[in-house]
PDB file of C-alpha atoms in Angstrom:
ATOM      1  CA  UNK A   1      -3.334 -24.258  35.133  1.00 96.00           C
ATOM      2  CA  UNK A   2      -3.709 -25.844  38.544  1.00 98.00           C
ATOM      3  CA  UNK A   3      -3.846 -23.411  41.479  1.00 98.00           C
ATOM      4  CA  UNK A   4      -2.783 -24.914  44.831  1.00 98.00           C
ATOM      5  CA  UNK A   5      -3.790 -22.728  47.776  1.00 98.00           C
ATOM      6  CA  UNK A   6      -1.840 -22.862  51.045  1.00 97.00           C
ATOM      7  CA  UNK A   7      -5.046 -22.647  53.075  1.00 96.00           C
ATOM      8  CA  UNK A   8      -3.965 -21.831  56.618  1.00 94.00           C
ATOM      9  CA  UNK A   9      -1.395 -19.313  55.399  1.00 92.00           C
ATOM     10  CA  UNK A  10      -4.140 -17.397  53.612  1.00 94.00           C
ATOM     11  CA  UNK A  11      -6.533 -17.647  56.574  1.00 94.00           C
ATOM     12  CA  UNK A  12      -3.943 -16.461  59.115  1.00 91.00           C
ATOM     13  CA  UNK A  13      -2.866 -13.632  56.849  1.00 90.00           C
ATOM     14  CA  UNK A  14      -6.453 -12.417  56.429  1.00 91.00           C
ATOM     15  CA  UNK A  15      -7.265 -12.858  60.142  1.00 93.00           C
ATOM     16  CA  UNK A  16      -4.248 -10.906  61.388  1.00 90.00           C
ATOM     17  CA  UNK A  17      -4.235  -8.224  58.677  1.00 87.00           C
ATOM     18  CA  UNK A  18      -7.023  -6.392  60.523  1.00 87.00           C
ATOM     19  CA  UNK A  19      -6.388  -7.716  64.035  1.00 88.00           C
ATOM     20  CA  UNK A  20      -6.432  -4.251  65.629  1.00 89.00           C
ATOM     21  CA  UNK A  21      -9.786  -3.354  64.009  1.00 92.00           C
ATOM     22  CA  UNK A  22     -11.451  -6.587  62.859  1.00 94.00           C
ATOM     23  CA  UNK A  23     -14.504  -6.601  60.628  1.00 95.00           C
ATOM     24  CA  UNK A  24     -17.577  -7.588  62.633  1.00 97.00           C
ATOM     25  CA  UNK A  25     -21.195  -8.269  61.809  1.00 97.00           C
ATOM     26  CA  UNK A  26     -24.031  -6.455  63.568  1.00 97.00           C
ATOM     27  CA  UNK A  27     -24.100  -9.455  65.944  1.00 96.00           C
ATOM     28  CA  UNK A  28     -20.399  -9.092  66.739  1.00 96.00           C
ATOM     29  CA  UNK A  29     -18.967 -12.003  64.719  1.00 97.00           C
ATOM     30  CA  UNK A  30     -15.353 -11.420  63.594  1.00 97.00           C
ATOM     31  CA  UNK A  31     -15.428 -11.825  59.805  1.00 97.00           C
ATOM     32  CA  UNK A  32     -11.945 -10.585  58.836  1.00 96.00           C
ATOM     33  CA  UNK A  33     -10.666 -14.010  57.734  1.00 96.00           C
ATOM     34  CA  UNK A  34     -13.854 -14.915  55.882  1.00 97.00           C
ATOM     35  CA  UNK A  35     -13.807 -11.522  54.140  1.00 96.00           C
ATOM     36  CA  UNK A  36     -10.212 -12.058  52.988  1.00 93.00           C
ATOM     37  CA  UNK A  37     -10.969 -15.573  51.734  1.00 95.00           C
ATOM     38  CA  UNK A  38     -14.130 -14.557  49.851  1.00 96.00           C
ATOM     39  CA  UNK A  39     -12.341 -11.675  48.146  1.00 93.00           C
ATOM     40  CA  UNK A  40      -9.480 -13.976  47.201  1.00 93.00           C
ATOM     41  CA  UNK A  41     -11.807 -16.642  45.765  1.00 93.00           C
ATOM     42  CA  UNK A  42     -13.664 -14.033  43.695  1.00 93.00           C
ATOM     43  CA  UNK A  43     -10.396 -12.524  42.430  1.00 92.00           C
ATOM     44  CA  UNK A  44      -8.907 -15.949  41.667  1.00 93.00           C
ATOM     45  CA  UNK A  45     -11.911 -16.880  39.523  1.00 93.00           C
ATOM     46  CA  UNK A  46     -12.190 -13.541  37.723  1.00 93.00           C
ATOM     47  CA  UNK A  47      -8.527 -12.578  37.263  1.00 93.00           C
ATOM     48  CA  UNK A  48      -6.724 -15.901  36.806  1.00 94.00           C
ATOM     49  CA  UNK A  49      -9.489 -18.220  35.551  1.00 93.00           C
ATOM     50  CA  UNK A  50      -7.902 -21.465  36.777  1.00 95.00           C
ATOM     51  CA  UNK A  51      -8.753 -24.734  35.062  1.00 96.00           C
ATOM     52  CA  UNK A  52      -8.165 -26.645  38.299  1.00 98.00           C
ATOM     53  CA  UNK A  53      -7.921 -25.570  41.931  1.00 97.00           C
ATOM     54  CA  UNK A  54      -7.294 -27.184  45.316  1.00 97.00           C
ATOM     55  CA  UNK A  55      -7.352 -25.682  48.789  1.00 98.00           C
ATOM     56  CA  UNK A  56      -4.765 -27.540  50.913  1.00 98.00           C
ATOM     57  CA  UNK A  57      -4.725 -27.587  54.740  1.00 96.00           C
ATOM     58  CA  UNK A  58      -2.373 -29.109  57.326  1.00 94.00           C
ATOM     59  CA  UNK A  59      -3.600 -32.259  59.071  1.00 91.00           C
ATOM     60  CA  UNK A  60      -2.213 -33.749  62.282  1.00 86.00           C
ATOM     61  CA  UNK A  61       1.387 -33.822  63.504  1.00 88.00           C
ATOM     62  CA  UNK A  62       4.086 -33.661  60.826  1.00 91.00           C
ATOM     63  CA  UNK A  63       7.501 -35.325  60.818  1.00 92.00           C
ATOM     64  CA  UNK A  64       9.070 -31.908  61.508  1.00 94.00           C
ATOM     65  CA  UNK A  65       7.440 -31.658  64.946  1.00 92.00           C
ATOM     66  CA  UNK A  66       8.561 -35.211  65.738  1.00 92.00           C
ATOM     67  CA  UNK A  67      12.099 -34.507  64.535  1.00 93.00           C
ATOM     68  CA  UNK A  68      12.354 -31.117  66.269  1.00 93.00           C
ATOM     69  CA  UNK A  69       9.799 -30.545  69.085  1.00 92.00           C
ATOM     70  CA  UNK A  70      10.531 -26.783  69.081  1.00 91.00           C
ATOM     71  CA  UNK A  71       9.347 -26.467  65.476  1.00 91.00           C
ATOM     72  CA  UNK A  72       6.926 -23.509  65.276  1.00 88.00           C
ATOM     73  CA  UNK A  73       6.994 -23.231  69.099  1.00 85.00           C
ATOM     74  CA  UNK A  74       7.661 -19.484  68.999  1.00 81.00           C
ATOM     75  CA  UNK A  75       4.422 -18.625  67.217  1.00 78.00           C
ATOM     76  CA  UNK A  76       2.235 -16.246  69.171  1.00 75.00           C
ATOM     77  CA  UNK A  77      -0.628 -17.937  70.985  1.00 83.00           C
ATOM     78  CA  UNK A  78      -4.117 -16.468  70.710  1.00 87.00           C
ATOM     79  CA  UNK A  79      -6.005 -15.493  73.834  1.00 90.00           C
ATOM     80  CA  UNK A  80      -9.353 -17.196  74.515  1.00 93.00           C
ATOM     81  CA  UNK A  81     -11.453 -14.570  72.752  1.00 92.00           C
ATOM     82  CA  UNK A  82      -9.286 -14.470  69.626  1.00 93.00           C
ATOM     83  CA  UNK A  83      -9.060 -18.266  69.553  1.00 94.00           C
ATOM     84  CA  UNK A  84     -12.860 -18.475  69.641  1.00 95.00           C
ATOM     85  CA  UNK A  85     -13.007 -15.922  66.802  1.00 95.00           C
ATOM     86  CA  UNK A  86     -10.466 -17.918  64.802  1.00 94.00           C
ATOM     87  CA  UNK A  87     -12.216 -21.252  65.358  1.00 95.00           C
ATOM     88  CA  UNK A  88     -15.518 -19.725  64.217  1.00 96.00           C
ATOM     89  CA  UNK A  89     -13.764 -18.238  61.183  1.00 96.00           C
ATOM     90  CA  UNK A  90     -12.474 -21.701  60.239  1.00 95.00           C
ATOM     91  CA  UNK A  91     -16.008 -23.103  60.377  1.00 96.00           C
ATOM     92  CA  UNK A  92     -17.254 -20.293  58.159  1.00 97.00           C
ATOM     93  CA  UNK A  93     -14.413 -20.727  55.674  1.00 97.00           C
ATOM     94  CA  UNK A  94     -15.000 -24.485  55.362  1.00 95.00           C
ATOM     95  CA  UNK A  95     -18.664 -23.719  54.599  1.00 97.00           C
ATOM     96  CA  UNK A  96     -17.622 -21.051  52.079  1.00 97.00           C
ATOM     97  CA  UNK A  97     -15.254 -23.476  50.309  1.00 97.00           C
ATOM     98  CA  UNK A  98     -18.118 -25.949  50.025  1.00 97.00           C
ATOM     99  CA  UNK A  99     -20.473 -23.274  48.694  1.00 97.00           C
ATOM    100  CA  UNK A 100     -17.873 -22.071  46.184  1.00 96.00           C
ATOM    101  CA  UNK A 101     -17.187 -25.744  45.308  1.00 96.00           C
ATOM    102  CA  UNK A 102     -13.466 -25.450  45.971  1.00 97.00           C
ATOM    103  CA  UNK A 103     -12.005 -28.926  46.666  1.00 96.00           C
ATOM    104  CA  UNK A 104     -10.318 -29.277  50.067  1.00 96.00           C
ATOM    105  CA  UNK A 105      -7.263 -31.564  50.202  1.00 96.00           C
ATOM    106  CA  UNK A 106      -5.781 -32.826  53.483  1.00 95.00           C
ATOM    107  CA  UNK A 107      -3.381 -35.719  54.087  1.00 96.00           C
ATOM    108  CA  UNK A 108      -3.158 -36.796  57.761  1.00 94.00           C
ATOM    109  CA  UNK A 109       0.330 -36.384  59.197  1.00 93.00           C
ATOM    110  CA  UNK A 110       1.510 -33.918  56.556  1.00 95.00           C
ATOM    111  CA  UNK A 111       1.780 -30.157  56.360  1.00 96.00           C
ATOM    112  CA  UNK A 112       0.100 -28.402  53.460  1.00 97.00           C
ATOM    113  CA  UNK A 113       3.555 -27.368  52.184  1.00 97.00           C
ATOM    114  CA  UNK A 114       4.539 -30.987  51.501  1.00 97.00           C
ATOM    115  CA  UNK A 115       1.190 -31.885  49.940  1.00 98.00           C
ATOM    116  CA  UNK A 116       1.460 -28.831  47.690  1.00 98.00           C
ATOM    117  CA  UNK A 117       5.075 -29.683  46.827  1.00 98.00           C
ATOM    118  CA  UNK A 118       4.001 -33.171  45.762  1.00 98.00           C
ATOM    119  CA  UNK A 119       0.949 -32.053  43.766  1.00 98.00           C
ATOM    120  CA  UNK A 120       2.869 -29.219  42.059  1.00 98.00           C
ATOM    121  CA  UNK A 121       5.693 -31.556  41.041  1.00 97.00           C
ATOM    122  CA  UNK A 122       3.275 -34.156  39.648  1.00 97.00           C
ATOM    123  CA  UNK A 123       1.289 -31.483  37.808  1.00 97.00           C
ATOM    124  CA  UNK A 124       4.443 -30.099  36.165  1.00 97.00           C
ATOM    125  CA  UNK A 125       5.507 -33.610  35.158  1.00 96.00           C
ATOM    126  CA  UNK A 126       2.148 -33.997  33.394  1.00 95.00           C
ATOM    127  CA  UNK A 127       2.627 -30.771  31.459  1.00 96.00           C
ATOM    128  CA  UNK A 128       0.303 -28.616  33.571  1.00 97.00           C
ATOM    129  CA  UNK A 129       1.207 -25.177  34.914  1.00 97.00           C
ATOM    130  CA  UNK A 130       1.102 -25.427  38.714  1.00 98.00           C
ATOM    131  CA  UNK A 131       0.602 -22.163  40.603  1.00 98.00           C
ATOM    132  CA  UNK A 132       1.251 -22.211  44.365  1.00 98.00           C
ATOM    133  CA  UNK A 133      -0.761 -19.554  46.204  1.00 97.00           C
ATOM    134  CA  UNK A 134       1.226 -18.568  49.308  1.00 95.00           C
ATOM    135  CA  UNK A 135       3.507 -15.930  50.766  1.00 90.00           C
ATOM    136  CA  UNK A 136       5.731 -18.607  52.354  1.00 93.00           C
ATOM    137  CA  UNK A 137       9.354 -18.318  51.225  1.00 93.00           C
ATOM    138  CA  UNK A 138       9.884 -22.094  51.568  1.00 95.00           C
ATOM    139  CA  UNK A 139       7.963 -22.538  48.303  1.00 97.00           C
ATOM    140  CA  UNK A 140      10.647 -20.672  46.345  1.00 97.00           C
ATOM    141  CA  UNK A 141      12.626 -23.945  46.266  1.00 98.00           C
ATOM    142  CA  UNK A 142       9.940 -25.411  43.969  1.00 98.00           C
ATOM    143  CA  UNK A 143       9.869 -22.664  41.338  1.00 98.00           C
ATOM    144  CA  UNK A 144      10.971 -23.910  37.932  1.00 96.00           C
ATOM    145  CA  UNK A 145       9.572 -25.165  34.624  1.00 96.00           C
ATOM    146  CA  UNK A 146       5.839 -25.657  35.128  1.00 97.00           C
ATOM    147  CA  UNK A 147       5.770 -24.314  38.724  1.00 98.00           C
ATOM    148  CA  UNK A 148       5.106 -20.659  39.625  1.00 98.00           C
ATOM    149  CA  UNK A 149       4.115 -18.852  42.819  1.00 97.00           C
ATOM    150  CA  UNK A 150       1.358 -16.325  43.464  1.00 96.00           C
ATOM    151  CA  UNK A 151       1.909 -14.329  46.643  1.00 92.00           C
ATOM    152  CA  UNK A 152      -1.662 -13.188  47.326  1.00 86.00           C
ATOM    153  CA  UNK A 153      -0.647 -10.083  49.266  1.00 74.00           C
ATOM    154  CA  UNK A 154      -2.534  -8.708  52.251  1.00 67.00           C
ATOM    155  CA  UNK A 155      -4.273  -5.578  53.435  1.00 61.00           C
ATOM    156  CA  UNK A 156      -3.992  -3.793  56.754  1.00 58.00           C
ATOM    157  CA  UNK A 157      -1.159  -1.635  58.122  1.00 59.00           C
ATOM    158  CA  UNK A 158       1.578  -4.009  56.850  1.00 59.00           C
ATOM    159  CA  UNK A 159       0.074  -4.276  53.367  1.00 63.00           C
ATOM    160  CA  UNK A 160       1.792  -6.462  50.757  1.00 70.00           C
ATOM    161  CA  UNK A 161       1.025  -6.261  47.034  1.00 80.00           C
ATOM    162  CA  UNK A 162      -0.034  -9.380  45.144  1.00 86.00           C
ATOM    163  CA  UNK A 163       3.017 -10.748  43.287  1.00 92.00           C
ATOM    164  CA  UNK A 164       3.511 -13.353  40.555  1.00 94.00           C
ATOM    165  CA  UNK A 165       6.829 -15.219  40.825  1.00 96.00           C
ATOM    166  CA  UNK A 166       8.317 -17.555  38.219  1.00 96.00           C
ATOM    167  CA  UNK A 167      11.799 -18.356  36.915  1.00 94.00           C
ATOM    168  CA  UNK A 168      12.235 -14.812  35.602  1.00 95.00           C
ATOM    169  CA  UNK A 169      12.102 -13.145  39.051  1.00 96.00           C
ATOM    170  CA  UNK A 170      12.539 -16.040  41.496  1.00 95.00           C
ATOM    171  CA  UNK A 171      15.869 -14.723  42.842  1.00 95.00           C
ATOM    172  CA  UNK A 172      14.613 -11.259  43.782  1.00 94.00           C
ATOM    173  CA  UNK A 173      13.181 -11.943  47.245  1.00 93.00           C
ATOM    174  CA  UNK A 174      15.928 -14.084  48.802  1.00 95.00           C
ATOM    175  CA  UNK A 175      18.866 -13.186  46.575  1.00 96.00           C
ATOM    176  CA  UNK A 176      19.472 -16.802  45.528  1.00 96.00           C
ATOM    177  CA  UNK A 177      18.025 -18.997  42.736  1.00 95.00           C
ATOM    178  CA  UNK A 178      15.451 -21.708  43.556  1.00 97.00           C
ATOM    179  CA  UNK A 179      18.149 -24.402  43.494  1.00 95.00           C
ATOM    180  CA  UNK A 180      19.870 -22.687  46.453  1.00 96.00           C
ATOM    181  CA  UNK A 181      16.798 -21.759  48.537  1.00 97.00           C
ATOM    182  CA  UNK A 182      17.092 -24.827  50.809  1.00 97.00           C
ATOM    183  CA  UNK A 183      20.788 -24.125  51.433  1.00 97.00           C
ATOM    184  CA  UNK A 184      20.054 -20.441  52.077  1.00 97.00           C
ATOM    185  CA  UNK A 185      17.267 -21.170  54.585  1.00 97.00           C
ATOM    186  CA  UNK A 186      19.475 -23.785  56.274  1.00 97.00           C
ATOM    187  CA  UNK A 187      21.960 -21.007  56.993  1.00 97.00           C
ATOM    188  CA  UNK A 188      19.691 -18.085  57.917  1.00 96.00           C
ATOM    189  CA  UNK A 189      16.939 -20.142  59.590  1.00 95.00           C
ATOM    190  CA  UNK A 190      13.302 -19.105  59.748  1.00 93.00           C
ATOM    191  CA  UNK A 191      11.999 -17.263  62.806  1.00 89.00           C
ATOM    192  CA  UNK A 192       8.335 -17.822  61.879  1.00 88.00           C
ATOM    193  CA  UNK A 193       8.809 -21.623  62.061  1.00 92.00           C
ATOM    194  CA  UNK A 194      11.576 -21.518  64.708  1.00 93.00           C
ATOM    195  CA  UNK A 195      14.083 -23.159  62.354  1.00 95.00           C
ATOM    196  CA  UNK A 196      17.473 -22.453  64.023  1.00 95.00           C
ATOM    197  CA  UNK A 197      19.786 -21.933  61.047  1.00 95.00           C
ATOM    198  CA  UNK A 198      23.372 -20.920  61.824  1.00 96.00           C
ATOM    199  CA  UNK A 199      23.531 -18.064  64.314  1.00 95.00           C
ATOM    200  CA  UNK A 200      25.962 -15.414  63.138  1.00 93.00           C
ATOM    201  CA  UNK A 201      25.117 -15.797  59.433  1.00 94.00           C
ATOM    202  CA  UNK A 202      22.522 -13.411  58.056  1.00 94.00           C
ATOM    203  CA  UNK A 203      20.949 -12.823  54.659  1.00 95.00           C
ATOM    204  CA  UNK A 204      23.917 -11.099  52.998  1.00 95.00           C
ATOM    205  CA  UNK A 205      26.416 -13.494  54.528  1.00 93.00           C
ATOM    206  CA  UNK A 206      24.482 -16.545  53.322  1.00 95.00           C
ATOM    207  CA  UNK A 207      24.147 -15.110  49.819  1.00 95.00           C
ATOM    208  CA  UNK A 208      27.901 -14.398  49.662  1.00 93.00           C
ATOM    209  CA  UNK A 209      28.926 -17.824  51.003  1.00 93.00           C
ATOM    210  CA  UNK A 210      26.658 -19.695  48.582  1.00 94.00           C
ATOM    211  CA  UNK A 211      27.795 -17.570  45.630  1.00 92.00           C
ATOM    212  CA  UNK A 212      31.417 -18.399  46.437  1.00 87.00           C
ATOM    213  CA  UNK A 213      31.155 -22.051  47.514  1.00 78.00           C
ATOM    214  CA  UNK A 214      28.073 -23.361  45.711  1.00 81.00           C
ATOM    215  CA  UNK A 215      26.065 -25.361  48.228  1.00 92.00           C
ATOM    216  CA  UNK A 216      25.695 -26.217  51.914  1.00 95.00           C
ATOM    217  CA  UNK A 217      27.629 -29.513  51.804  1.00 94.00           C
ATOM    218  CA  UNK A 218      30.617 -27.805  50.184  1.00 93.00           C
ATOM    219  CA  UNK A 219      30.425 -24.969  52.715  1.00 93.00           C
ATOM    220  CA  UNK A 220      30.416 -27.371  55.664  1.00 93.00           C
ATOM    221  CA  UNK A 221      33.243 -29.451  54.195  1.00 93.00           C
ATOM    222  CA  UNK A 222      35.407 -26.354  53.675  1.00 91.00           C
ATOM    223  CA  UNK A 223      34.279 -24.366  56.709  1.00 92.00           C
ATOM    224  CA  UNK A 224      37.804 -24.217  58.143  1.00 92.00           C
ATOM    225  CA  UNK A 225      39.085 -22.572  54.952  1.00 91.00           C
ATOM    226  CA  UNK A 226      36.687 -19.594  55.048  1.00 89.00           C
ATOM    227  CA  UNK A 227      38.762 -16.440  55.505  1.00 88.00           C
ATOM    228  CA  UNK A 228      36.166 -14.386  57.422  1.00 89.00           C
ATOM    229  CA  UNK A 229      36.307 -15.306  61.109  1.00 92.00           C
ATOM    230  CA  UNK A 230      32.614 -14.973  62.039  1.00 93.00           C
ATOM    231  CA  UNK A 231      31.081 -17.295  59.402  1.00 92.00           C
ATOM    232  CA  UNK A 232      34.015 -19.717  59.720  1.00 93.00           C
ATOM    233  CA  UNK A 233      33.534 -20.159  63.468  1.00 95.00           C
ATOM    234  CA  UNK A 234      29.737 -20.226  63.148  1.00 95.00           C
ATOM    235  CA  UNK A 235      29.804 -23.028  60.572  1.00 95.00           C
ATOM    236  CA  UNK A 236      32.410 -25.050  62.480  1.00 94.00           C
ATOM    237  CA  UNK A 237      30.413 -24.806  65.712  1.00 96.00           C
ATOM    238  CA  UNK A 238      26.893 -25.212  64.272  1.00 95.00           C
ATOM    239  CA  UNK A 239      27.175 -27.717  61.429  1.00 96.00           C
ATOM    240  CA  UNK A 240      24.545 -29.919  63.115  1.00 96.00           C
ATOM    241  CA  UNK A 241      22.100 -26.995  63.262  1.00 96.00           C
ATOM    242  CA  UNK A 242      22.620 -26.355  59.555  1.00 96.00           C
ATOM    243  CA  UNK A 243      21.888 -30.000  58.700  1.00 96.00           C
ATOM    244  CA  UNK A 244      18.845 -30.078  60.999  1.00 96.00           C
ATOM    245  CA  UNK A 245      17.558 -26.870  59.431  1.00 97.00           C
ATOM    246  CA  UNK A 246      17.966 -28.385  55.970  1.00 97.00           C
ATOM    247  CA  UNK A 247      15.769 -31.318  57.025  1.00 96.00           C
ATOM    248  CA  UNK A 248      13.111 -28.940  58.338  1.00 96.00           C
ATOM    249  CA  UNK A 249      12.960 -26.582  55.348  1.00 97.00           C
ATOM    250  CA  UNK A 250      13.156 -29.190  52.572  1.00 97.00           C
ATOM    251  CA  UNK A 251       9.683 -29.771  51.159  1.00 97.00           C
ATOM    252  CA  UNK A 252       8.647 -33.338  50.469  1.00 96.00           C
ATOM    253  CA  UNK A 253       7.583 -34.250  46.956  1.00 96.00           C
ATOM    254  CA  UNK A 254       6.499 -37.830  47.657  1.00 96.00           C
ATOM    255  CA  UNK A 255       3.451 -37.444  49.934  1.00 96.00           C
ATOM    256  CA  UNK A 256       0.926 -40.280  49.447  1.00 96.00           C
ATOM    257  CA  UNK A 257      -1.652 -38.213  47.571  1.00 95.00           C
ATOM    258  CA  UNK A 258      -3.043 -38.723  44.074  1.00 92.00           C
ATOM    259  CA  UNK A 259      -3.319 -35.926  41.540  1.00 94.00           C
ATOM    260  CA  UNK A 260      -6.764 -36.463  40.025  1.00 93.00           C
ATOM    261  CA  UNK A 261      -7.436 -33.307  38.065  1.00 93.00           C
ATOM    262  CA  UNK A 262     -11.001 -34.396  37.307  1.00 93.00           C
ATOM    263  CA  UNK A 263     -11.781 -33.884  41.008  1.00 95.00           C
ATOM    264  CA  UNK A 264     -10.079 -30.471  40.979  1.00 96.00           C
ATOM    265  CA  UNK A 265     -11.838 -28.944  37.969  1.00 96.00           C
ATOM    266  CA  UNK A 266     -13.122 -25.455  38.792  1.00 95.00           C
ATOM    267  CA  UNK A 267     -16.903 -25.571  39.075  1.00 95.00           C
ATOM    268  CA  UNK A 268     -19.583 -22.920  39.301  1.00 95.00           C
ATOM    269  CA  UNK A 269     -20.476 -22.008  42.906  1.00 95.00           C
ATOM    270  CA  UNK A 270     -23.643 -23.258  44.564  1.00 97.00           C
ATOM    271  CA  UNK A 271     -25.315 -19.868  44.246  1.00 97.00           C
ATOM    272  CA  UNK A 272     -28.046 -20.434  46.828  1.00 97.00           C
ATOM    273  CA  UNK A 273     -25.620 -21.696  49.476  1.00 97.00           C
ATOM    274  CA  UNK A 274     -23.111 -18.936  48.705  1.00 96.00           C
ATOM    275  CA  UNK A 275     -25.699 -16.140  48.862  1.00 97.00           C
ATOM    276  CA  UNK A 276     -27.109 -17.512  52.120  1.00 97.00           C
ATOM    277  CA  UNK A 277     -23.650 -17.555  53.715  1.00 97.00           C
ATOM    278  CA  UNK A 278     -22.629 -14.146  52.374  1.00 97.00           C
ATOM    279  CA  UNK A 279     -25.881 -12.696  53.692  1.00 97.00           C
ATOM    280  CA  UNK A 280     -25.271 -14.170  57.171  1.00 97.00           C
ATOM    281  CA  UNK A 281     -21.752 -12.708  57.093  1.00 98.00           C
ATOM    282  CA  UNK A 282     -23.218  -9.352  55.949  1.00 98.00           C
ATOM    283  CA  UNK A 283     -21.021  -9.250  52.837  1.00 96.00           C
ATOM    284  CA  UNK A 284     -23.528  -7.390  50.700  1.00 90.00           C
TER     285      UNK A 284
END
């Protein structure tokens, strides 16, 4: 099994899970994100025993930002103090990945989602079990033979339990099968990434329309025939938004990245480096 970790998603989740009462060392360093990552790495090794693993981060400006400048523009900005905490956390986490000998994969100009989509698809084609580690609903479009999802959960006030998702339960979260996830997200949008969707069509409405008409292209072609006034008018007026949203939520599977599993084989940590870092972070 090859585990592909959506790095920034995990870091942000750990950082914000305890944002109101962050973990701090005796010197005042915010260690919430590092704590979450260390616990995850230990649990991954002990509970799931992966054969191969890769930690994947975004790198540079993606085609989505060029295509739609407002992409992700609604995300909350950190103040100076929190930004400094976050930047320091990133430095610590990069050092921890090195100490734990977890390979870091970045492809300039591509989001981690697209790199993961490409690596997962190639792994499945080779007969490996790819496991995507992320809570991002975009990844549900990839679930199928040889590709599963591990939602790592989070602590804090808005706690989420760790969840394994494969073909048997892939429809539970969004109410549509993986083959319809792109169409569904094109209709409802995604507030976290500022993907517009079609205003006036919510979760239940999108599920109903797709169950009745099959896919987004059919819906748009037959929009004038929809009996319910609200979705009919919304689709007629916002067809361009639906098509734009489909571009933004569709994960690429052809990123220029090689799947060399020999480089991704899980190795034993560098114990001295790991213990030194964990001691500095006061993770006793």
